[in-house]
Amino acid sequence: MTDLATHLATLAPHLSDIRTRGIPNHINGQACSAHSGMTFQTTSPLDGSLIAEVARSDASDVNTAVQAAKTAFDTWHTTTPTARKAVLHAIADGIEARAHEIALCECWDTGQAYRFMAKAAQRGADNFRYFADLAPGVQDGQSLPSPGLMNVTTRIPIGPVGVITPWNTPFMLSTWKIAPALAAGCTVVHKPAELSPWTALILSEIAKEAGLPPGVWNLINGIGHEAGRALTQHPEIKAIAFVGGTATGTAIMAQGAATLKRVHLELGGKNPIVVFDDADFERALDATLFMAYSLNGERCTSASRLLVQASIADRFEAALIKRIKIIRVGHPLDPNTDIGPLIGAAHCDKVSGSIRRAQTQGATVTAPNVPTDGPKTFIGPTLVTNATNYMDIARHEIFAPVLTSIRFTDDADALRIANDTPYGLAAYLWTSDINRAMRLMDQLDAGMIWVNTANLRHLPTPFGGMKASGIGRDGGAQSFDIYTEQKHIGIATQDPHIPRLGV
Ligand code: NAD
């Protein structure tokens, strides 16, 4: 039985355990407090209740973790790829064994609805299996012969790397970065977001139980501008794989500049879903609702701007309003809930402020399903109409279940509005005209474009954005670009001419 009461009963012992133990760091295979003994609190977005005291690391804790990762690198990068593959599969087994617990803890820590989080752990396990299987090929290179030379390329792991992740879907995103780093032969210092650090601890415990050697993966908890900053500035950290907001990504580039840090940035988005009047109306409607409101809208690839052709806009917006009235807002652990509480009161205040500003700028706000008696962290599915692309609500990433509808006349108008944003992460196109779709695919400023479908991930495909949405791509062997150095080796096959000096 998977009802709310059962979920709460299953979660209770885990909650009691974590409250007692707290969330420590995990360095060199050992759980440890911050050197200073300082902690901060992580609380449930549902009711603000304490989940646990969390180690508040400073630069000295980060340094201890980095030294452990540096020492472990010597053996981990020379471990055979087959052995690395075996450990990563064992981690995937461990994730699957604890998948239900991970889902419940993630919901409680982030406010995300169980309906969408139920599969998050499995997705994490899939990431580990996928990159485990790629491990034996990480060093593969090219053969590029030229007259008199046999040119070959190979790759070597770059060294200890830092992984910094956000609060919205922390478990899956951590695996998405850590699995390819370990497969490549790098060692890792991971700093999860301070607002939802619980499942990163579970993940590091699973890795230890799976036989990952001490120091290969170290967990550092802390505040972004303290522990996060120290990690990005550490000279022994060779690269930073970051998922988070654009402003933080910019700061990380600056912080890493003095040590020439390689950075891979997966940042924010303001993704358009473009619905033409020849689209399959019902499927486009389903996709719009799903991409705007699933995962609380706290999703980098969420469709937060609906661009709808004027000829169908009234009908499409009316159909959206009918449906958002029955989207279920409620307890994150209730399997019937579609939208749970947002991550915290501060985020909610920001979102409410953006909605109010849209109203003062002349937009119409329809939010038919906001609980009035619940905690302050609930924001129901919200539709903003009579909007233009110049309004703040259409320009800034809101990161909430808020969809702004903007009308367009023809292809050129749709393209202009879609691209008129600082971001370039994802775009969704709905049309039955394949020629139009092909033309727009070339012209849209987006790293990922889905045509007549919602966001469906296929792990070998490149994931990432253009413009303010980031630098670099994940997925397939591309994930190894950040974690490896490429080498060229030229071997003479004849005696090529060497100009003689000093004769
Ligand atoms: P955030 O940028 O505030 O924080 C992300 C991480 O960076 C946290 O661990 C934080 O502690 C750390 N951090 C903060 N300041 C730092 C600093 N100066 N130096 C080093 N680390 C620092 O992001 P968030 O609010 O946790 O997450 C939401 C954002 O993440 C949204 O913008 C969303 O679009 C983005 N996101 C992007 C993707 C993607 O794949 N493109 C996926 C998920 C989320």
XYZ file of C-alpha atoms and ligand atoms in Angstrom:
547
model
C 0.000 0.000 0.000
C 1.439 3.392 -0.881
C -0.724 6.003 0.769
C 0.372 9.026 2.742
C 0.106 7.291 6.118
C 2.260 4.402 4.935
C 4.849 6.764 3.510
C 4.981 8.739 6.745
C 5.364 5.542 8.750
C 8.183 4.347 6.486
C 9.953 7.700 6.671
C 9.665 8.046 10.458
C 12.616 5.820 11.512
C 14.896 7.397 8.870
C 13.913 10.850 10.057
C 14.511 9.945 13.657
C 17.896 8.415 12.762
C 19.098 11.453 10.792
C 17.880 13.832 13.488
C 19.944 11.917 16.032
C 23.067 11.512 13.900
C 22.969 14.792 12.063
C 24.404 15.134 8.554
C 28.195 14.937 8.815
C 30.892 15.315 6.196
C 32.342 12.138 4.736
C 36.072 12.397 4.215
C 38.493 9.582 3.440
C 35.784 7.017 4.121
C 34.904 8.406 7.562
C 31.973 10.447 8.778
C 33.227 13.581 10.529
C 32.043 16.916 11.875
C 33.343 20.249 10.660
C 36.692 21.142 12.328
C 35.030 24.137 13.937
C 32.166 22.005 15.268
C 29.770 24.413 13.590
C 26.478 23.263 12.070
C 23.485 24.668 10.263
C 19.968 23.253 10.067
C 18.098 21.649 7.225
C 14.334 21.781 7.638
C 11.309 20.335 5.893
C 9.717 22.704 3.362
C 6.337 21.326 4.420
C 6.241 22.556 7.991
C 9.671 23.993 8.752
C 10.414 21.160 11.186
C 14.023 20.229 11.818
C 15.426 17.419 9.718
C 19.003 17.535 10.984
C 21.966 19.602 12.059
C 24.422 19.671 9.150
C 28.210 20.074 9.287
C 29.111 23.658 8.369
C 32.476 23.272 6.679
C 35.055 25.958 6.137
C 38.216 26.153 4.034
C 40.133 23.872 6.401
C 37.530 21.081 6.050
C 37.589 21.534 2.297
C 41.381 21.284 2.361
C 41.232 18.018 4.346
C 38.776 16.579 1.811
C 40.867 17.740 -1.133
C 44.041 16.201 0.320
C 42.158 12.895 0.743
C 40.973 13.098 -2.871
C 44.508 13.923 -4.032
C 46.017 10.922 -2.237
C 43.265 8.593 -3.454
C 43.728 9.800 -7.036
C 47.127 8.072 -7.227
C 45.532 4.651 -6.873
C 42.060 5.285 -8.315
C 43.239 6.519 -11.698
C 45.525 3.503 -12.089
C 42.780 1.062 -11.032
C 41.735 -0.881 -14.123
C 38.654 0.478 -15.865
C 37.041 -2.927 -15.432
C 37.474 -2.676 -11.666
C 36.066 0.872 -11.679
C 33.133 -0.388 -13.728
C 32.444 -3.136 -11.171
C 32.374 -0.679 -8.232
C 30.059 1.707 -10.086
C 27.643 -1.137 -10.822
C 27.786 -2.100 -7.136
C 26.842 1.502 -6.254
C 23.887 1.248 -8.663
C 22.820 -1.970 -6.896
C 23.014 -0.166 -3.552
C 20.906 2.732 -4.848
C 18.250 0.351 -6.153
C 18.147 -1.468 -2.819
C 17.398 1.811 -1.015
C 15.362 3.484 -3.779
C 12.137 3.858 -1.795
C 13.910 5.303 1.245
C 15.815 7.748 -1.005
C 12.571 8.895 -2.654
C 10.858 9.552 0.682
C 13.858 11.404 2.156
C 14.207 13.482 -1.016
C 10.520 14.494 -0.893
C 10.787 15.463 2.760
C 13.983 17.477 2.232
C 12.966 19.245 -1.020
C 9.144 19.351 -0.966
C 9.005 17.641 -4.370
C 5.993 15.391 -4.860
C 6.511 11.642 -4.421
C 4.758 11.092 -7.733
C 7.791 12.510 -9.540
C 10.491 11.578 -7.039
C 9.547 7.879 -6.913
C 11.754 7.260 -9.933
C 14.579 9.659 -8.985
C 16.682 7.003 -7.321
C 16.254 4.624 -10.244
C 17.374 7.405 -12.572
C 20.437 7.809 -10.323
C 21.164 4.084 -10.521
C 20.771 4.228 -14.317
C 23.357 7.014 -14.426
C 25.841 4.868 -12.506
C 25.256 1.849 -14.751
C 25.498 3.909 -17.919
C 28.823 5.523 -17.008
C 30.129 2.268 -15.491
C 29.761 0.666 -18.912
C 31.589 3.566 -20.578
C 34.567 3.363 -18.156
C 36.607 0.885 -20.247
C 36.508 3.270 -23.228
C 37.325 6.538 -21.458
C 40.939 6.633 -22.672
C 40.026 5.782 -26.280
C 41.382 8.217 -28.819
C 41.844 8.777 -32.493
C 44.374 7.665 -35.070
C 45.223 10.618 -37.330
C 48.169 9.587 -39.552
C 50.057 12.220 -41.556
C 53.082 11.910 -43.867
C 55.955 10.591 -41.742
C 53.949 10.538 -38.537
C 51.611 8.227 -36.704
C 49.429 10.595 -34.674
C 47.331 9.153 -31.927
C 45.300 10.714 -29.162
C 44.509 9.444 -25.714
C 42.890 10.765 -22.544
C 43.976 10.787 -18.941
C 41.849 11.708 -15.904
C 42.359 15.335 -14.942
C 42.783 14.760 -11.183
C 40.618 15.502 -8.139
C 37.502 17.434 -9.144
C 34.845 19.425 -7.291
C 31.150 18.751 -7.836
C 28.666 21.384 -6.644
C 24.944 20.657 -6.923
C 21.620 22.524 -6.375
C 18.635 21.776 -4.167
C 15.886 21.009 -6.671
C 16.492 17.323 -7.528
C 19.675 16.771 -5.541
C 19.994 12.989 -5.644
C 19.679 12.526 -9.399
C 21.845 15.546 -10.193
C 24.631 14.356 -7.871
C 24.772 10.987 -9.614
C 24.731 12.702 -13.005
C 28.015 14.433 -12.162
C 29.748 12.004 -9.814
C 29.267 8.813 -11.868
C 31.146 10.039 -14.992
C 33.886 11.606 -12.832
C 34.543 8.291 -11.080
C 34.268 6.331 -14.335
C 36.915 8.620 -15.851
C 39.316 7.860 -12.983
C 38.936 11.184 -11.159
C 38.399 11.498 -7.442
C 35.660 13.766 -6.146
C 34.886 16.335 -3.476
C 31.134 16.919 -3.553
C 29.359 19.888 -2.005
C 25.571 19.482 -2.097
C 23.157 22.392 -1.671
C 22.646 23.519 1.915
C 18.850 23.482 1.484
C 18.589 19.736 0.732
C 21.726 17.852 1.823
C 20.131 14.631 3.105
C 20.295 12.269 0.121
C 23.918 13.158 -0.708
C 24.842 11.556 2.614
C 22.871 8.418 1.729
C 24.655 8.311 -1.632
C 28.120 8.551 -0.099
C 27.223 5.805 2.412
C 26.054 3.565 -0.426
C 29.345 4.190 -2.255
C 31.341 3.188 0.793
C 29.311 -0.003 1.266
C 29.794 -0.784 -2.439
C 33.551 -0.908 -1.899
C 34.631 2.494 -3.227
C 38.083 3.064 -1.681
C 38.431 5.784 0.987
C 39.131 9.249 -0.347
C 37.825 8.560 -3.853
C 34.596 10.395 -3.086
C 34.436 12.930 -0.271
C 31.358 14.779 0.896
C 31.645 18.306 2.228
C 28.563 20.045 3.557
C 28.338 23.765 3.947
C 27.231 27.136 2.731
C 27.903 28.139 -0.878
C 30.026 31.207 -0.253
C 32.007 29.377 2.455
C 32.647 25.701 1.601
C 31.618 26.067 -2.048
C 33.893 29.027 -2.606
C 36.842 27.299 -0.905
C 36.390 24.275 -3.156
C 36.401 26.367 -6.322
C 39.541 28.209 -5.192
C 41.551 25.178 -4.107
C 44.669 24.766 -6.279
C 44.573 20.947 -6.165
C 41.047 20.812 -7.582
C 41.480 20.618 -11.331
C 37.913 21.147 -12.490
C 34.516 22.129 -11.135
C 31.352 20.463 -12.384
C 28.552 22.780 -11.302
C 24.772 22.683 -11.535
C 22.930 25.711 -10.209
C 21.957 29.302 -10.886
C 23.545 31.540 -13.497
C 24.761 34.145 -10.991
C 26.518 31.428 -8.990
C 28.032 29.984 -12.169
C 29.493 33.396 -12.973
C 30.912 33.676 -9.451
C 32.458 30.217 -9.726
C 34.240 31.131 -12.959
C 35.687 34.201 -11.254
C 36.659 32.301 -8.111
C 38.364 29.587 -10.165
C 40.198 31.964 -12.484
C 43.319 32.363 -10.332
C 43.935 28.612 -10.432
C 42.861 28.271 -14.106
C 40.057 25.989 -13.045
C 38.250 24.138 -15.799
C 34.522 24.658 -15.331
C 31.454 22.882 -16.606
C 28.331 24.901 -15.863
C 24.727 23.695 -16.087
C 22.743 26.805 -15.231
C 19.272 28.283 -15.371
C 16.711 28.501 -18.149
C 13.640 30.372 -19.348
C 12.538 27.704 -21.740
C 9.820 28.320 -24.336
C 7.196 25.789 -25.330
C 5.994 26.948 -28.749
C 2.538 25.751 -29.759
C 1.458 26.329 -33.378
C -2.164 26.157 -34.461
C -1.521 22.965 -36.445
C -0.261 21.093 -33.349
C -2.069 18.121 -31.823
C -4.036 20.278 -29.355
C -4.565 17.741 -26.580
C -1.013 16.398 -26.610
C 0.427 19.917 -26.683
C -1.802 20.749 -23.724
C -0.614 17.692 -21.786
C 3.013 18.546 -22.528
C 2.592 22.193 -21.527
C 1.027 21.245 -18.192
C 3.656 18.604 -17.529
C 6.658 20.739 -18.468
C 5.390 23.798 -16.587
C 4.086 22.236 -13.378
C 5.825 18.891 -12.752
C 8.575 18.883 -10.122
C 6.975 22.023 -8.646
C 8.282 23.919 -11.680
C 11.605 23.808 -9.825
C 13.268 22.276 -12.810
C 15.941 23.763 -15.069
C 14.250 22.410 -18.203
C 10.754 23.471 -17.170
C 8.724 25.272 -19.829
C 8.083 28.576 -18.110
C 7.142 30.542 -21.243
C 4.246 29.341 -23.359
C 4.384 30.858 -26.836
C 1.005 30.134 -28.337
C -0.214 31.069 -31.816
C -2.828 33.830 -31.549
C -5.394 31.874 -33.594
C -5.688 29.177 -30.876
C -4.567 31.166 -27.834
C -8.001 31.780 -26.246
C -8.938 28.111 -26.533
C -5.536 26.901 -25.334
C -5.420 29.212 -22.312
C -9.007 28.297 -21.377
C -8.110 24.592 -21.558
C -5.059 25.216 -19.354
C -7.141 27.009 -16.735
C -9.649 24.151 -16.671
C -6.864 21.677 -16.042
C -4.874 23.660 -13.450
C -7.999 23.857 -11.306
C -7.685 20.126 -10.740
C -3.928 19.800 -10.393
C -3.492 18.527 -6.858
C -1.443 20.653 -4.491
C -0.595 19.010 -1.219
C 1.604 16.908 1.003
C 4.772 15.861 -0.830
C 4.516 12.259 0.395
C 0.910 11.812 -0.724
C 1.136 9.738 -3.925
C -1.811 11.729 -5.341
C -0.074 15.085 -4.995
C 1.100 16.808 -8.183
C 2.665 19.901 -6.590
C 4.234 19.934 -3.134
C 5.558 22.840 -1.082
C 8.358 24.884 -2.637
C 11.824 24.588 -1.128
C 11.347 27.268 1.541
C 9.624 30.444 2.643
C 12.335 32.729 1.232
C 11.959 31.192 -2.236
C 8.152 31.453 -1.973
C 8.346 35.125 -1.060
C 10.485 35.718 -4.145
C 8.028 33.835 -6.362
C 5.019 35.680 -4.885
C 6.834 38.971 -5.463
C 7.389 38.084 -9.130
C 3.709 37.197 -9.560
C 2.595 40.470 -7.923
C 4.987 42.432 -10.122
C 3.505 40.785 -13.234
C 0.068 41.997 -12.105
C 1.292 45.537 -11.575
C 2.879 45.423 -15.034
C -0.550 44.619 -16.522
C -0.642 40.836 -16.783
C -3.575 38.678 -15.667
C -2.816 36.051 -13.054
C -4.919 32.916 -12.723
C -4.060 30.801 -9.703
C -7.198 28.831 -8.947
C -5.711 26.243 -6.688
C -3.607 27.813 -3.946
C -4.183 26.336 -0.493
C -5.180 29.183 1.793
C -4.865 27.379 5.092
C -1.590 25.518 4.486
C 1.977 26.487 5.192
C 3.432 29.565 3.533
C 5.539 27.428 1.190
C 2.654 26.411 -1.077
C 2.209 28.070 -4.447
C -0.376 26.411 -6.647
C -0.217 26.140 -10.436
C -0.245 29.674 -11.775
C -0.946 30.917 -15.291
C 0.020 34.433 -16.343
C -1.792 35.725 -19.433
C -1.983 39.077 -21.226
C 1.755 39.063 -20.850
C 4.552 40.282 -23.061
C 8.055 38.950 -23.322
C 9.335 42.254 -21.872
C 7.706 41.749 -18.491
C 9.968 40.613 -15.650
C 7.946 37.419 -15.256
C 8.925 36.429 -18.809
C 12.574 37.357 -18.455
C 13.690 35.951 -15.102
C 13.835 32.317 -14.122
C 11.041 31.978 -11.516
C 11.719 28.304 -10.635
C 8.169 27.610 -9.481
C 4.873 26.308 -10.956
C 4.298 29.547 -12.831
C 3.669 29.608 -16.584
C 3.615 32.826 -18.603
C 1.601 32.738 -21.829
C 2.670 35.001 -24.690
C 0.921 35.117 -28.062
C 2.639 35.108 -31.451
C 1.419 35.558 -35.005
C 3.702 33.551 -37.305
C 6.965 31.582 -37.414
C 9.195 34.645 -37.456
C 7.363 36.162 -34.504
C 7.599 32.881 -32.549
C 11.316 32.614 -33.236
C 11.973 36.222 -32.267
C 10.189 35.858 -28.932
C 11.672 32.422 -28.194
C 15.225 33.706 -28.694
C 14.663 37.024 -26.924
C 15.994 35.811 -23.583
C 19.413 35.704 -21.951
C 19.020 31.924 -21.560
C 19.375 29.057 -24.026
C 18.808 25.750 -22.262
C 15.793 23.958 -23.766
C 12.940 24.618 -26.189
C 9.831 22.596 -27.009
C 8.094 22.796 -30.392
C 4.578 21.639 -31.162
C 3.617 21.581 -34.840
C 2.540 19.047 -37.429
C 4.624 20.792 -40.099
C 7.938 18.946 -40.250
C 9.532 21.567 -42.519
C 8.731 24.312 -40.038
C 10.151 22.207 -37.203
C 13.369 21.582 -39.149
C 13.788 25.307 -39.927
C 13.221 26.345 -36.327
C 15.545 23.671 -34.959
C 18.430 25.411 -36.697
C 17.421 28.887 -35.573
C 16.390 28.424 -31.957
C 18.972 29.433 -29.335
C 18.714 26.308 -27.214
C 21.068 23.489 -26.369
C 18.199 20.987 -26.369
C 15.081 21.031 -28.526
C 12.222 18.576 -28.237
C 9.682 18.422 -31.075
C 6.179 17.129 -30.343
C 7.284 15.629 -27.051
C 8.020 16.623 -23.493
C 11.558 16.366 -22.141
C 12.581 12.734 -22.552
C 16.179 12.084 -21.588
C 18.295 9.618 -23.513
C 21.620 9.357 -21.695
C 23.933 9.347 -24.753
C 22.541 12.678 -26.018
C 24.213 15.986 -25.083
C 22.568 17.801 -22.165
C 23.364 21.457 -21.554
C 22.673 24.987 -22.638
C 23.803 28.001 -24.634
C 24.104 31.666 -23.596
C 23.439 32.213 -19.870
C 22.382 28.564 -19.475
C 25.902 27.268 -19.265
C 29.100 25.941 -20.725
C 29.682 22.322 -21.719
C 27.564 19.257 -22.309
C 26.859 16.145 -20.305
C 25.736 12.796 -21.630
C 27.557 10.037 -23.462
C 31.305 10.340 -23.791
C 30.863 14.143 -23.762
C 30.634 13.933 -19.996
C 34.288 12.938 -19.985
C 35.418 16.177 -21.676
C 35.570 17.966 -18.342
C 37.061 15.078 -16.380
C 39.906 14.209 -18.758
C 42.899 15.829 -20.402
C 43.424 14.931 -24.020
C 46.932 14.135 -25.274
C 48.356 13.988 -28.756
C 51.299 11.691 -29.425
C 53.159 11.928 -32.746
C 55.478 9.005 -33.579
C 57.823 9.176 -36.553
C 57.216 6.453 -39.107
C 60.076 7.651 -41.345
C 62.886 10.099 -40.623
C 61.044 13.400 -41.100
C 63.216 16.397 -41.997
C 64.472 18.257 -38.943
C 65.967 21.674 -39.710
C 69.544 21.696 -38.325
C 70.728 24.599 -36.205
C 74.290 25.316 -35.064
C 76.020 23.507 -37.897
P 22.525 28.060 -6.483
O 23.329 28.540 -7.637
O 22.038 29.026 -5.485
O 23.323 26.943 -5.656
C 23.861 25.810 -6.278
C 25.031 25.321 -5.466
O 26.067 26.282 -5.509
C 24.732 25.081 -3.996
O 25.395 23.912 -3.565
C 25.337 26.310 -3.328
O 25.716 26.081 -1.995
C 26.542 26.544 -4.194
N 27.096 27.900 -4.170
C 26.445 29.066 -3.928
N 27.302 30.096 -3.991
C 28.523 29.588 -4.270
C 29.805 30.151 -4.468
N 30.029 31.471 -4.387
N 30.833 29.334 -4.752
C 30.640 27.996 -4.861
N 29.445 27.396 -4.670
C 28.388 28.193 -4.383
O 21.325 27.242 -7.162
P 20.077 26.616 -6.444
O 19.185 27.733 -6.014
O 20.550 25.601 -5.458
O 19.404 25.801 -7.650
C 18.524 26.364 -8.558
C 19.248 26.717 -9.845
O 19.877 25.565 -10.394
C 18.289 27.205 -10.916
O 18.821 28.329 -11.549
C 18.212 26.036 -11.887
O 17.872 26.379 -13.195
C 19.595 25.504 -11.798
N 19.633 24.128 -12.290
C 20.213 23.899 -13.510
C 20.216 22.609 -14.042
C 20.828 22.336 -15.396
O 21.100 21.190 -15.671
N 21.045 23.321 -16.248
C 19.649 21.563 -13.318
C 19.064 21.843 -12.080
C 19.074 23.136 -11.573
